[in-house]
Coordinates of C-alpha atoms and ligand atoms in Angstrom, one line a residue:
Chain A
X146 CA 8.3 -8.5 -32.2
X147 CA 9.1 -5.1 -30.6
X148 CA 11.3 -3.6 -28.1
X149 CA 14.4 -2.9 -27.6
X150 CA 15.2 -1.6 -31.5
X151 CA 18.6 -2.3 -30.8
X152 CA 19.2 0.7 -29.0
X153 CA 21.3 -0.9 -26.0
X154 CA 19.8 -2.5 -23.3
X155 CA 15.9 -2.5 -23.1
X156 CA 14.1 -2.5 -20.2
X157 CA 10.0 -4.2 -19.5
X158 CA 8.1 -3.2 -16.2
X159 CA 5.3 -5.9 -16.8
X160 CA 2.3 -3.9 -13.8
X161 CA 1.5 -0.2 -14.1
X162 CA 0.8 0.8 -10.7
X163 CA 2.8 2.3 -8.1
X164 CA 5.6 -0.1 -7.6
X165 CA 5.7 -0.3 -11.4
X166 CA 6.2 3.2 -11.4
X167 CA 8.3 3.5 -8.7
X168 CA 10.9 1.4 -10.1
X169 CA 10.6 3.5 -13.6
X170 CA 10.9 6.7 -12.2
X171 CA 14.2 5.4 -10.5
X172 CA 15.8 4.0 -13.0
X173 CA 15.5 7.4 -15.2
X174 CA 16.8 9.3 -11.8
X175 CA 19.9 6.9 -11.6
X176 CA 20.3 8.0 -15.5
X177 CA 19.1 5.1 -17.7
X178 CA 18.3 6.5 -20.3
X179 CA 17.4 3.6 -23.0
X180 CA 13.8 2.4 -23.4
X181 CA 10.9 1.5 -21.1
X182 CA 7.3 -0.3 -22.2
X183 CA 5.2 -0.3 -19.1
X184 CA 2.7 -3.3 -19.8
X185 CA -0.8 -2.9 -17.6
X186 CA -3.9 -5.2 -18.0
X187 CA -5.9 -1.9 -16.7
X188 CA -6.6 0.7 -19.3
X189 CA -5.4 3.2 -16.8
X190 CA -2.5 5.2 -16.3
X191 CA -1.2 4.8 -12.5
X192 CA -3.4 5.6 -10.0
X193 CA -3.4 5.4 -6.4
X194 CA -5.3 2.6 -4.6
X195 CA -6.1 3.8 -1.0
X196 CA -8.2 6.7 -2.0
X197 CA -10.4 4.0 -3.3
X198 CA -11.9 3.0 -0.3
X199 CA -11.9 6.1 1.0
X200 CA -12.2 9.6 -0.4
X201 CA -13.5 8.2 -3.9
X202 CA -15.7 5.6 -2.7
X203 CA -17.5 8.5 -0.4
X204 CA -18.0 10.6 -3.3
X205 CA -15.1 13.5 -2.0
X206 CA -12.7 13.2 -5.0
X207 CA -13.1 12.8 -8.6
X208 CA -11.1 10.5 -10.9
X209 CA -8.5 13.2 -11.6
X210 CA -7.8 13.3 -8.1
X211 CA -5.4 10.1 -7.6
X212 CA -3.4 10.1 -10.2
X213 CA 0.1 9.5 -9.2
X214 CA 2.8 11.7 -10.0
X215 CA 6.2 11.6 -10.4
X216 CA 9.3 14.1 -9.8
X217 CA 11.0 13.5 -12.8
X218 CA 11.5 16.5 -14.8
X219 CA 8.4 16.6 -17.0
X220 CA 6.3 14.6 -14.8
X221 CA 4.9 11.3 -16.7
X222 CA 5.9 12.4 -20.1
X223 CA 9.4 12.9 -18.7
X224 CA 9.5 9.3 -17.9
X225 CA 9.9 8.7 -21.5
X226 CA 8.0 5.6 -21.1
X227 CA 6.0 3.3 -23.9
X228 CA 2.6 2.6 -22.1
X229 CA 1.1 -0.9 -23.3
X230 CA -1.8 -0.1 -21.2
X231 CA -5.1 -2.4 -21.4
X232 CA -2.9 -5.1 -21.7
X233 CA -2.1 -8.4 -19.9
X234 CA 1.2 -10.9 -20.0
X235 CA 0.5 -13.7 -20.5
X236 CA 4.0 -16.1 -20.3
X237 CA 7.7 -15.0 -19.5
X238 CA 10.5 -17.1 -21.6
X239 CA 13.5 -16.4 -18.6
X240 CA 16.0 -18.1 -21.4
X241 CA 15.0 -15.8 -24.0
X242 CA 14.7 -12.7 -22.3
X243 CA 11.0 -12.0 -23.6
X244 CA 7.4 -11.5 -22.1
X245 CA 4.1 -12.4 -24.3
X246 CA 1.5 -10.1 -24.4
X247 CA -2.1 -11.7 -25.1
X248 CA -2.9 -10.9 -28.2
X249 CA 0.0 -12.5 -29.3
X250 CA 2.7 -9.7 -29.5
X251 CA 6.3 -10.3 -27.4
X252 CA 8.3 -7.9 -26.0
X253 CA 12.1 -8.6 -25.7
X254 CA 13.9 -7.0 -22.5
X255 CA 17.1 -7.0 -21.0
X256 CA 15.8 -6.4 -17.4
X257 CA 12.3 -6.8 -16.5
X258 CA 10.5 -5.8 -13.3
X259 CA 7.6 -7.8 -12.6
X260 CA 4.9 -5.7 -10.4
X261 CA 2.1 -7.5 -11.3
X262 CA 0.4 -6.5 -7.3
X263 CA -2.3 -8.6 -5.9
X264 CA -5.8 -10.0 -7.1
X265 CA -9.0 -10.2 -4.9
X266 CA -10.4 -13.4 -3.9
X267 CA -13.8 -14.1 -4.9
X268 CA -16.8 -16.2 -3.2
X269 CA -17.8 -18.7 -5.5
X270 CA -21.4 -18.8 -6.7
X271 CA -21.1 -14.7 -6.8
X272 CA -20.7 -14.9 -11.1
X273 CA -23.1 -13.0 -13.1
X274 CA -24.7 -11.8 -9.7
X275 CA -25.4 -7.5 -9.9
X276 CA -25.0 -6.1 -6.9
X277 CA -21.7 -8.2 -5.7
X278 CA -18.2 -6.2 -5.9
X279 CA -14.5 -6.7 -5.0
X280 CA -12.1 -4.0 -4.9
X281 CA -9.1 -3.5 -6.3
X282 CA -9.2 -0.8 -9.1
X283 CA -10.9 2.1 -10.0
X284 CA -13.6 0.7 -12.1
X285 CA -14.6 -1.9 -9.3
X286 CA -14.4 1.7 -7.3
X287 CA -16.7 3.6 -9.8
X288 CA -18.9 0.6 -10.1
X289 CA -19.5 0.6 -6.3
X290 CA -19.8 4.1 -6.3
X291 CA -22.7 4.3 -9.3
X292 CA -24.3 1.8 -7.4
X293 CA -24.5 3.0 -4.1
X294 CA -25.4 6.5 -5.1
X295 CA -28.4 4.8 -7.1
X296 CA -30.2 5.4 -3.8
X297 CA -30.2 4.0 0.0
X298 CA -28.5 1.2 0.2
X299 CA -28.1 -1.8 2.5
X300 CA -25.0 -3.0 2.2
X301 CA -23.1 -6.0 3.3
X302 CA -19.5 -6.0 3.7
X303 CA -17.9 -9.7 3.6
X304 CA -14.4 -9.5 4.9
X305 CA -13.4 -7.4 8.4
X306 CA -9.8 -6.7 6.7
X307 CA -8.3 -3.3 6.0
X308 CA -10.3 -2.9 2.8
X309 CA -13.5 -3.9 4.1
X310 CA -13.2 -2.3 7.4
X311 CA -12.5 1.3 5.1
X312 CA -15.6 0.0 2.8
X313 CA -17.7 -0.1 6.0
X314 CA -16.8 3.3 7.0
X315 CA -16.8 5.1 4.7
X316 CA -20.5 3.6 3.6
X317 CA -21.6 4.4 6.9
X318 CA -20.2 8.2 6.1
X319 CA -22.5 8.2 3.2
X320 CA -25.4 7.3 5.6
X321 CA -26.3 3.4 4.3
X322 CA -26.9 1.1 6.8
X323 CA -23.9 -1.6 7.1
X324 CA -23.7 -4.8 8.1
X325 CA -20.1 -6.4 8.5
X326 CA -19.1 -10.0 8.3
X327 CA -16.1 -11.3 9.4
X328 CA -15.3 -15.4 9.9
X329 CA -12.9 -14.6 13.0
X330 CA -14.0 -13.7 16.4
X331 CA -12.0 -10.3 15.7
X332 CA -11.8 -7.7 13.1
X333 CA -8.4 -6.9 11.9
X334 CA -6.9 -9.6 14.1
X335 CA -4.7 -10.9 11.1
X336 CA -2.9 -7.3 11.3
X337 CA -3.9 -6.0 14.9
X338 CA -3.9 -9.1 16.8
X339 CA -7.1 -9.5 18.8
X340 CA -6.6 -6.9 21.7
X341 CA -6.0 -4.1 19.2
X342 CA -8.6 -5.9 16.6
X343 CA -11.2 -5.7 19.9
X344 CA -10.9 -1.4 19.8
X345 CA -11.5 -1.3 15.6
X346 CA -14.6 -3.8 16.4
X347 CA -16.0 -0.9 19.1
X348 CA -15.0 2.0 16.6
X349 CA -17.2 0.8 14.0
X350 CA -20.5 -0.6 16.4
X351 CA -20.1 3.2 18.2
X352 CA -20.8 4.2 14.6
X353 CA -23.5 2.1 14.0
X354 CA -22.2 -0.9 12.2
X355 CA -24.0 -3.9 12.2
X356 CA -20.8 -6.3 12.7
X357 CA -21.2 -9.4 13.1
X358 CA -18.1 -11.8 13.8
X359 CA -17.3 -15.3 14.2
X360 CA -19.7 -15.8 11.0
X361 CA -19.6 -17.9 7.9
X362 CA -21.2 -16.7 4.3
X363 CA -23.1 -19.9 3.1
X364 CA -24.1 -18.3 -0.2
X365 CA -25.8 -15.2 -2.0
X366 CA -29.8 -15.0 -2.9
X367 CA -31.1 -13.2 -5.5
X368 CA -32.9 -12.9 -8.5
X369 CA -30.2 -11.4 -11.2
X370 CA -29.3 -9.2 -8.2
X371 CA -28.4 -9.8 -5.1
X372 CA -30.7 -9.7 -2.4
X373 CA -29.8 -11.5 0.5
X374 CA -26.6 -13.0 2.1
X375 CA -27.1 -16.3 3.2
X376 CA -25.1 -17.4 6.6
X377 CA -23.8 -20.9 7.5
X378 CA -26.1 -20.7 10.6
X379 CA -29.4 -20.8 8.4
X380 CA -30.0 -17.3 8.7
X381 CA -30.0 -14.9 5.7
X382 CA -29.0 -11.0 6.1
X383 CA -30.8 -8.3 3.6
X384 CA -28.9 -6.9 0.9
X385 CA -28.6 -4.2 -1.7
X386 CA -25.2 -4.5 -2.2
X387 CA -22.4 -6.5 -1.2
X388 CA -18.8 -5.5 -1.2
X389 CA -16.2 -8.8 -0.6
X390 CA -13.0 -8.0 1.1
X391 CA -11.8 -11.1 1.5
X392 CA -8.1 -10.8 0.9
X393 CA -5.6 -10.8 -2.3
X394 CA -3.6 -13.1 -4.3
X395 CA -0.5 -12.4 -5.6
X396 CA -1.3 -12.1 -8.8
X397 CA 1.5 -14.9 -10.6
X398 CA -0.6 -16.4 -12.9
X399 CA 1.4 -15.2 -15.7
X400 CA 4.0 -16.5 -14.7
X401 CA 3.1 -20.2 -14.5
X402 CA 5.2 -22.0 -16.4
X403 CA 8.2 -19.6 -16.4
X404 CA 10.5 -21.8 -13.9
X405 CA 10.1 -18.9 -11.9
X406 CA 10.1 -19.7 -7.6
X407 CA 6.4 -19.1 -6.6
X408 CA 4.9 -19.2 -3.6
X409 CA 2.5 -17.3 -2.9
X410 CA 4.6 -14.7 -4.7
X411 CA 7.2 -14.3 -6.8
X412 CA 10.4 -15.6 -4.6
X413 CA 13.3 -12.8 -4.7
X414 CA 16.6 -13.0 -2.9
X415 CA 17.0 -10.5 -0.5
X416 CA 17.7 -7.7 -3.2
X417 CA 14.7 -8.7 -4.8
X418 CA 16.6 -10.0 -8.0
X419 CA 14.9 -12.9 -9.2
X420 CA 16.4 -14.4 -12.1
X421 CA 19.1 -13.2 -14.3
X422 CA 18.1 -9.8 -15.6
X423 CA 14.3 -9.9 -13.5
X424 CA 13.8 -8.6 -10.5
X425 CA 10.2 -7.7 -8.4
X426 CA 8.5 -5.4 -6.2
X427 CA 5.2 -4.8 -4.1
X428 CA 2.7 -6.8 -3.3
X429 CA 3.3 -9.4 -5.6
X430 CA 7.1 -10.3 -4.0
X431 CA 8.1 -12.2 -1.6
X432 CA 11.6 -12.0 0.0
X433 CA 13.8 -13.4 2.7
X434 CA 13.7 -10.8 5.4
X435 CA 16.7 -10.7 7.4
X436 CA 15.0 -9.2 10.2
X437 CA 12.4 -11.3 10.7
X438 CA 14.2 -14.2 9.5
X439 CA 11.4 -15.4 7.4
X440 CA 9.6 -14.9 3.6
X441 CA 7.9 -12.1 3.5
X442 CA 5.4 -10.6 1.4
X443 CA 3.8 -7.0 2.3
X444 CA 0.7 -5.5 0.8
X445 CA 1.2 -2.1 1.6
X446 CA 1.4 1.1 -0.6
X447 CA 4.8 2.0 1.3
X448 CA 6.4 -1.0 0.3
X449 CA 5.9 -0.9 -3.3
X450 CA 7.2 3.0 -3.3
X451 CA 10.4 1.7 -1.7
X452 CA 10.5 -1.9 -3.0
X453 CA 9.7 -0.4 -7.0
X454 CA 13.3 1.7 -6.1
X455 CA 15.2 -0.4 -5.0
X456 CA 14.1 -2.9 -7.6
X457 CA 15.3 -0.7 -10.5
X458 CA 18.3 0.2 -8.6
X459 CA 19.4 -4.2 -8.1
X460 CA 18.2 -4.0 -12.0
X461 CA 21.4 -1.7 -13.0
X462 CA 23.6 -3.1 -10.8
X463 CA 24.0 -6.1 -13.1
X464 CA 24.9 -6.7 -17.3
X465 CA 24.2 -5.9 -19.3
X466 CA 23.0 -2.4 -17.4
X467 CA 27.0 -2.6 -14.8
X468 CA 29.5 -4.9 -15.1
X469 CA 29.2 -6.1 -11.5
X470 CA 26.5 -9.1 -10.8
X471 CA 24.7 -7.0 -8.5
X472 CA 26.4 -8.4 -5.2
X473 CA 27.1 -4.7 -3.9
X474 CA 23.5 -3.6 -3.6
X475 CA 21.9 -3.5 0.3
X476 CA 19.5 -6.0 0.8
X477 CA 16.0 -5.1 0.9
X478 CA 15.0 -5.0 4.4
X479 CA 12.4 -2.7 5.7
X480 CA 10.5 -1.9 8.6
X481 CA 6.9 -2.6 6.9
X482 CA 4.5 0.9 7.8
X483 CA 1.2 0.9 6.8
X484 CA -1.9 3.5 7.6
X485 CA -5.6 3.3 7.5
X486 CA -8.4 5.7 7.5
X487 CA -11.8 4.5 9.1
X488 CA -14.6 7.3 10.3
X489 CA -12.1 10.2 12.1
X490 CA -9.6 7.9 13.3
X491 CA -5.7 7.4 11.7
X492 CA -4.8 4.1 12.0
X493 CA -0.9 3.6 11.4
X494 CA 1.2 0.4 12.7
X495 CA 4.9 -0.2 11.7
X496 CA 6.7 -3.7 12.1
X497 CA 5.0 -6.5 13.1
X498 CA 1.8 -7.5 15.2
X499 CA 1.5 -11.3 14.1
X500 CA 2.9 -13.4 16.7
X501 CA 3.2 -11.1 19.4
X502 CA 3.5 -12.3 23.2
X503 CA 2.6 -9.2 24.3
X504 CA 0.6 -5.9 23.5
X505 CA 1.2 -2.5 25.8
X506 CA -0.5 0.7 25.6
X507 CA 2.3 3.1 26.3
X508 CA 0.9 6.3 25.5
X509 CA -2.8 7.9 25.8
X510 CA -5.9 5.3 25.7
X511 CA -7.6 2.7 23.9
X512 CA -11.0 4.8 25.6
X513 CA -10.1 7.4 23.9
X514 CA -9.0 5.9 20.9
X515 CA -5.9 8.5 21.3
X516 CA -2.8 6.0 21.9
X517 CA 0.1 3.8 20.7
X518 CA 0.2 0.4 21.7
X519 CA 3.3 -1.6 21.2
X520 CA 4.3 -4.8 20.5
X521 CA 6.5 -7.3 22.1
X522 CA 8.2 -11.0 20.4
X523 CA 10.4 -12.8 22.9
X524 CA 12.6 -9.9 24.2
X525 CA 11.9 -7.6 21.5
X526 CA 10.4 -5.1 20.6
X527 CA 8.4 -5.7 16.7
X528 CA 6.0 -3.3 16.6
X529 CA 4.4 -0.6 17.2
X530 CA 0.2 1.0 16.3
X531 CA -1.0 3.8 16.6
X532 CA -4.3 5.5 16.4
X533 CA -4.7 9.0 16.5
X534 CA -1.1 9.7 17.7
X535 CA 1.6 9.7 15.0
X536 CA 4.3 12.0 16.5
X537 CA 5.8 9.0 18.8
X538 CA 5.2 6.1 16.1
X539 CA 8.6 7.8 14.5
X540 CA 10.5 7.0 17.7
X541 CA 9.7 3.4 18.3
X542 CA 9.6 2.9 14.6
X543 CA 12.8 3.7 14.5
X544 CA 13.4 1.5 17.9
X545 CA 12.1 -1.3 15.5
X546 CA 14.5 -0.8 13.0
X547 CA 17.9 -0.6 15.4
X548 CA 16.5 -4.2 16.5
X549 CA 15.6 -2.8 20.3
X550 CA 14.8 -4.8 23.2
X551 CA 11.6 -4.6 24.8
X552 CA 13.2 -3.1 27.9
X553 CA 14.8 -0.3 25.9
X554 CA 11.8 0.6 24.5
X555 CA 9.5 0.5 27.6
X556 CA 12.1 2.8 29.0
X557 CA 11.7 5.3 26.4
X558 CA 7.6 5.2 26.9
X559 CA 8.3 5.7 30.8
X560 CA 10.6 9.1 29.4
X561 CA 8.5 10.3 27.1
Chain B
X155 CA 17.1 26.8 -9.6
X156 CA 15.4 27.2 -6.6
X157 CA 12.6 25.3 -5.4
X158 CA 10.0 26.1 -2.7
X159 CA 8.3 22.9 -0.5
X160 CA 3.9 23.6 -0.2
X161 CA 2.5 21.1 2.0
X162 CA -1.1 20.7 1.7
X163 CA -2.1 20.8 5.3
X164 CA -5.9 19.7 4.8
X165 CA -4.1 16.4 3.1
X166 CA -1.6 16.2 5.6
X167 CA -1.7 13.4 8.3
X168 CA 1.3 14.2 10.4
X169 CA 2.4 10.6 9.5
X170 CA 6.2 11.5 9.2
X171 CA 7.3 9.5 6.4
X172 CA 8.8 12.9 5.2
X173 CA 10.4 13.2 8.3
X174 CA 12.9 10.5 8.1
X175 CA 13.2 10.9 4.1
X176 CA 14.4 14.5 5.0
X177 CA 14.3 15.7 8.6
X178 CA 16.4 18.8 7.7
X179 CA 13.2 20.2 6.4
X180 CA 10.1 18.1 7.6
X181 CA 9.6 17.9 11.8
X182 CA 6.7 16.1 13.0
X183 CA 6.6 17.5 16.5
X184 CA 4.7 16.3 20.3
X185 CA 1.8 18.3 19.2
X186 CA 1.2 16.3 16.3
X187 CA 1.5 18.7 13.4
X188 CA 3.9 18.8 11.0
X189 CA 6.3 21.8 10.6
X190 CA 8.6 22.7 7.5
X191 CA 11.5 24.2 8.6
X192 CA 13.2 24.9 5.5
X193 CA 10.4 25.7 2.7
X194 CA 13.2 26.8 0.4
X195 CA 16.3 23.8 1.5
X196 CA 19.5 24.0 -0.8
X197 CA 19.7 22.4 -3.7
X198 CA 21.8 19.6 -2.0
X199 CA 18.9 18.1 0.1
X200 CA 16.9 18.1 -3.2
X201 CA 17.5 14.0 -3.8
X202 CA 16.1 14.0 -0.2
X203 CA 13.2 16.2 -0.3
X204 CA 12.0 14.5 -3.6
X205 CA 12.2 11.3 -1.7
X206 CA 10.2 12.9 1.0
X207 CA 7.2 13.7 -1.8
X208 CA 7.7 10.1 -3.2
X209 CA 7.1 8.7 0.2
X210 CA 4.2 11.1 0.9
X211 CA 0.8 8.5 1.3
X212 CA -1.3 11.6 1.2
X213 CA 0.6 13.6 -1.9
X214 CA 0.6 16.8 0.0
X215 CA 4.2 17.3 -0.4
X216 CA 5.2 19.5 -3.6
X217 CA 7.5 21.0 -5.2
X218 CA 6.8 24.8 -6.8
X219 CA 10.3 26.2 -8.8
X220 CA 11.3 29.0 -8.8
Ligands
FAD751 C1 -9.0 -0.1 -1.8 C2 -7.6 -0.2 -1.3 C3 -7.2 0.6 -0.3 C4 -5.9 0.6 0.2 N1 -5.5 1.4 1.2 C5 -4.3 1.3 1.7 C6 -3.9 2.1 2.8 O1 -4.7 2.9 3.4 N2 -2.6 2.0 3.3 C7 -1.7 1.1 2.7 O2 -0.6 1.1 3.2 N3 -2.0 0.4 1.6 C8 -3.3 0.5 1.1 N4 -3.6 -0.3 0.0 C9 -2.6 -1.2 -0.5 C10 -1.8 -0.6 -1.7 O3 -2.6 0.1 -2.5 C11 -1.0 -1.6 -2.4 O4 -0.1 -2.2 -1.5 C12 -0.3 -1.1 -3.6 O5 -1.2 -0.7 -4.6 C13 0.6 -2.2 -4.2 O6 1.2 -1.7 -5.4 P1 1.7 -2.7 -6.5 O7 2.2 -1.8 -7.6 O8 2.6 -3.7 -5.9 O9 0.5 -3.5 -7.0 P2 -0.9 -3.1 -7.6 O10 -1.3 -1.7 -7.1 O11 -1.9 -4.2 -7.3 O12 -0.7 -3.0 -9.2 C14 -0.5 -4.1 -10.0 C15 -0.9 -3.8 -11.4 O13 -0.5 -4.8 -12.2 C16 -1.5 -5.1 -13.1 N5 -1.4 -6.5 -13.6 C17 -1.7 -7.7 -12.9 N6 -1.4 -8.7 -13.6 C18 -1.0 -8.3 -14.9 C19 -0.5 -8.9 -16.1 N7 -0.5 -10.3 -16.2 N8 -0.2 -8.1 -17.1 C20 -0.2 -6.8 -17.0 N9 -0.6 -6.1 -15.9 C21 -1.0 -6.9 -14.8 C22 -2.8 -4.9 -12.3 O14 -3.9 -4.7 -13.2 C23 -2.4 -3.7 -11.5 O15 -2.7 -2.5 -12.2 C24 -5.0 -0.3 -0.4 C25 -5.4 -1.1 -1.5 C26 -6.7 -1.1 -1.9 C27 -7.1 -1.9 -3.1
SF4_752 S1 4.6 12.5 4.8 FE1 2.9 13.7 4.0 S2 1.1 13.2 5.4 FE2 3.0 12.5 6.4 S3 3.6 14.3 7.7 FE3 4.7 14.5 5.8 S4 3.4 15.8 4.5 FE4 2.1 15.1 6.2

């Protein structure tokens, strides 16, 4: 067994990404200065994820390119940190205060941060096929890459999501020809809504996307490779390569067994402590959101930046790290903000689109594809998109976050 | 020590998440550009300014000391 070698109290961030790091570079900011293993199933040291889809994928940036970086004095090697990198927990003893490593090794901690992120879903009967990717990490990102610079390609993206919408872009950027499926009648509706999912559908057929919508995937046709996508209409679409952006997982599967509260994610209170001595951040948490009254999970890069901070910081507030039982820290309680790159157009939305009553364009035009569009719940105002047009996202974001009516804000779009 | 703030305009978006992490230094304004107002803040802000590069999604926010 290794770890803490008796040293004071140890600490194990089990997910070496950017909430992962996040949290690590926080706690050595608010001064903890005993030890830190990092575990990380991938062999890498962390990356960032969005240039995957985008400036990687289309050939722009090397590897070296999105590494992140930290401001700690010394950069990574300031972090002081024992990397256990190309290496997966397997089990979590709460009790006992230890994580097992496969391979059979256990590490004993005194806090623990789990940021174990999100897992693609797959398609079944897409095993052993060549020519069928998800995307999640670099190597899936590399793997896509080799294979679409192996020459012209036609390639099918499952999945009308952030991801595959990027995936379909930036293929198109690289001049394949791109057909994109998605099972609802509108892309991005799960995030958008349907109005706003309706101007992302014309964005991507003025650019020459086949997209197709309101389409089931029956199956995949090929001989060692893939070669055709089969529909649940009877019809079959031609294939070279096909990239599935079907949505994540939160990836808990670890943790089965460990008593811990899941559902889809790892249940937190509101200050994302979890357990005595475990707390979590990004994509793979799920807290109570006081705003919105609800669980929430968010699978975006600026939540696990803020969530990995604020993780640490509810991680020192308790023993054996403070004497207090962490009751003084804030609960976690954001104003979600996420962006998204497709073609020439900057896609950013802050709060909430899901369940809206209402959507408003309140500045420029959807023609355009210049504007912000807000979104109203009841008498509220939860969110707000925009495309091309950031300055004014920082005013009704922060409208969002004071809790303002719908009124207020609609005034303040009639002053601006 | 001092510190000067380089923004890597080609990276930047004008998103302003660097804005509210520290608008002493970072205004996004109407026209949609981002302007530094302070590309050498006191020390003081410096907790703020870091958090500004930490919140960064394009990492065109650093830090050169001098
Ligand atoms: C292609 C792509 C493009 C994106 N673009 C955007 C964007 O434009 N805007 C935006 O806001 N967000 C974007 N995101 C989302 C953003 O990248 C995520 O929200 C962010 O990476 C979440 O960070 P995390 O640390 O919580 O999880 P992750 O980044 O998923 O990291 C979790 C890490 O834990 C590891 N792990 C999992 N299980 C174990 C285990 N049992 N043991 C050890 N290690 C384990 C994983 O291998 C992984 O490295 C994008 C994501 C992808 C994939
Ligand atoms: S946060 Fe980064 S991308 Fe956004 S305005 Fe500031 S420097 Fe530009």
């Amino acid at each position: 067994m290794t770890g803490a070698g008796g040293a004071g109290p140890a600490v194990v961030v089990v997910g070496a990404s950017l909430a992962g790091l996040r949290a690590v570079e926080e706690l050595r900011h608010r001064g903890f200065d005993g030890p830190i293993t990092v575990v990380g199933a991938e062999r890498h040291l962390p990356y960032d994820r969005p240039p995957l889809s985008k400036q990687l994928l289309a050939g722009e940036w090397g590897v070296d390119r999105i590494a992140l970086t930290v401001t700690t004095p010394g950069g990574l090697d300031g972090l002081d940190v024992d990397w256990r990198l190309g290496t997966r927990a397997v089990g979590l003893d709460v009790g006992g205060r230890r994580v097992a490593l496969e391979g059979g090794d256990e590490l004993r901690y005194d806090g623990l941060v789990i940021a174990t992120g999100a897992a693609p879903r797959r398609l079944p009967g897409t095993d052993g096929l060549a020519g069928v990717h998800t995307l999640r990490t670099l190597d899936d990102a590399l793997a896509i890459r080799a294979d679409l610079d192996a020459g012209p390609r036609r390639v099918v993206v499952i999945g009308a999501g952030f991801v595959g919408a990027e995936v379909a872009a930036t293929c198109r950027g690289r001049g394949h020809e791109v057909t994109l499926l998605e099972a609802l009648p509108v892309p991005l509706e799960r995030a958008l809504g349907a109005e706003m999912g309706n101007v992302v559908a014309e964005l991507h057929r003025d650019h020459g996307v086949d997209l197709r919508l309101g389409v089931g995937v029956a199956g995949f046709e090929g001989d060692g490779r893939v070669e055709r996508v089969r529909l649940a209409d009877g019809s079959a679409v031609p294939a070279d390569l096909v990239v599935v952006g079907i949505g994540v997982s939160p990836a808990t599967d670890w943790l089965a067994g460990s008593g811990l509260a899941l559902d889809d994610g790892v249940v937190c209170d509101a200050t994302t402590w979890v357990a005595p001595g475990v707390v979590a951040a990004g994509d793979v948490a799920r807290w109570p959101s006081r705003r919105l009254g609800e669980l929430v999970r968010v699978e975006h890069w600026d939540n696990a930046v803020a969530m990995g901070a604020h993780a640490a910081r509810r991680l020192l507030a308790e023993p054996p790290f403070a004497g207090g039982d962490g009751g003084e820290v804030e609960p976690y309680d954001p104003v979600p903000w996420f962006w998204s790159d497709q073609y020439d157009r900057k896609v950013q939305l802050a709060g909430w689109s899901a369940g809206a009553d209402e959507v408003a364009v309140v500045d420029g035009s959807t023609e355009d594809r210049r504007f912000v569009a807000l979104y109203r719940r009841g008498d509220r105002l939860v969110g707000a998109l925009s495309m091309n047009r950031p300055r004014p996202l920082v005013t009704y974001r922060r409208l969002i976050e004071e809790g303002a009516g719908w009124e207020e804000a609609m005034a303040q779009a009639a002053s601006a | 020590m001092a510190y000067r703030v380089v923004v890597d305009f080609d990276l930047c978006e004008s998103n302003a998440r660097c804005m509210e992490a520290a608008p002493e230094v970072f205004e996004v304004r109407d026209d949609d550009y981002l302007y530094v107002l302070d590309e050498t803040p006191p020390e003081e802000l410096r907790p703020k300014v870091e958090e500004a590069v930490r919140r960064c999604p394009k990492a065109a926010i650093s830090l050169v000391e001098e």
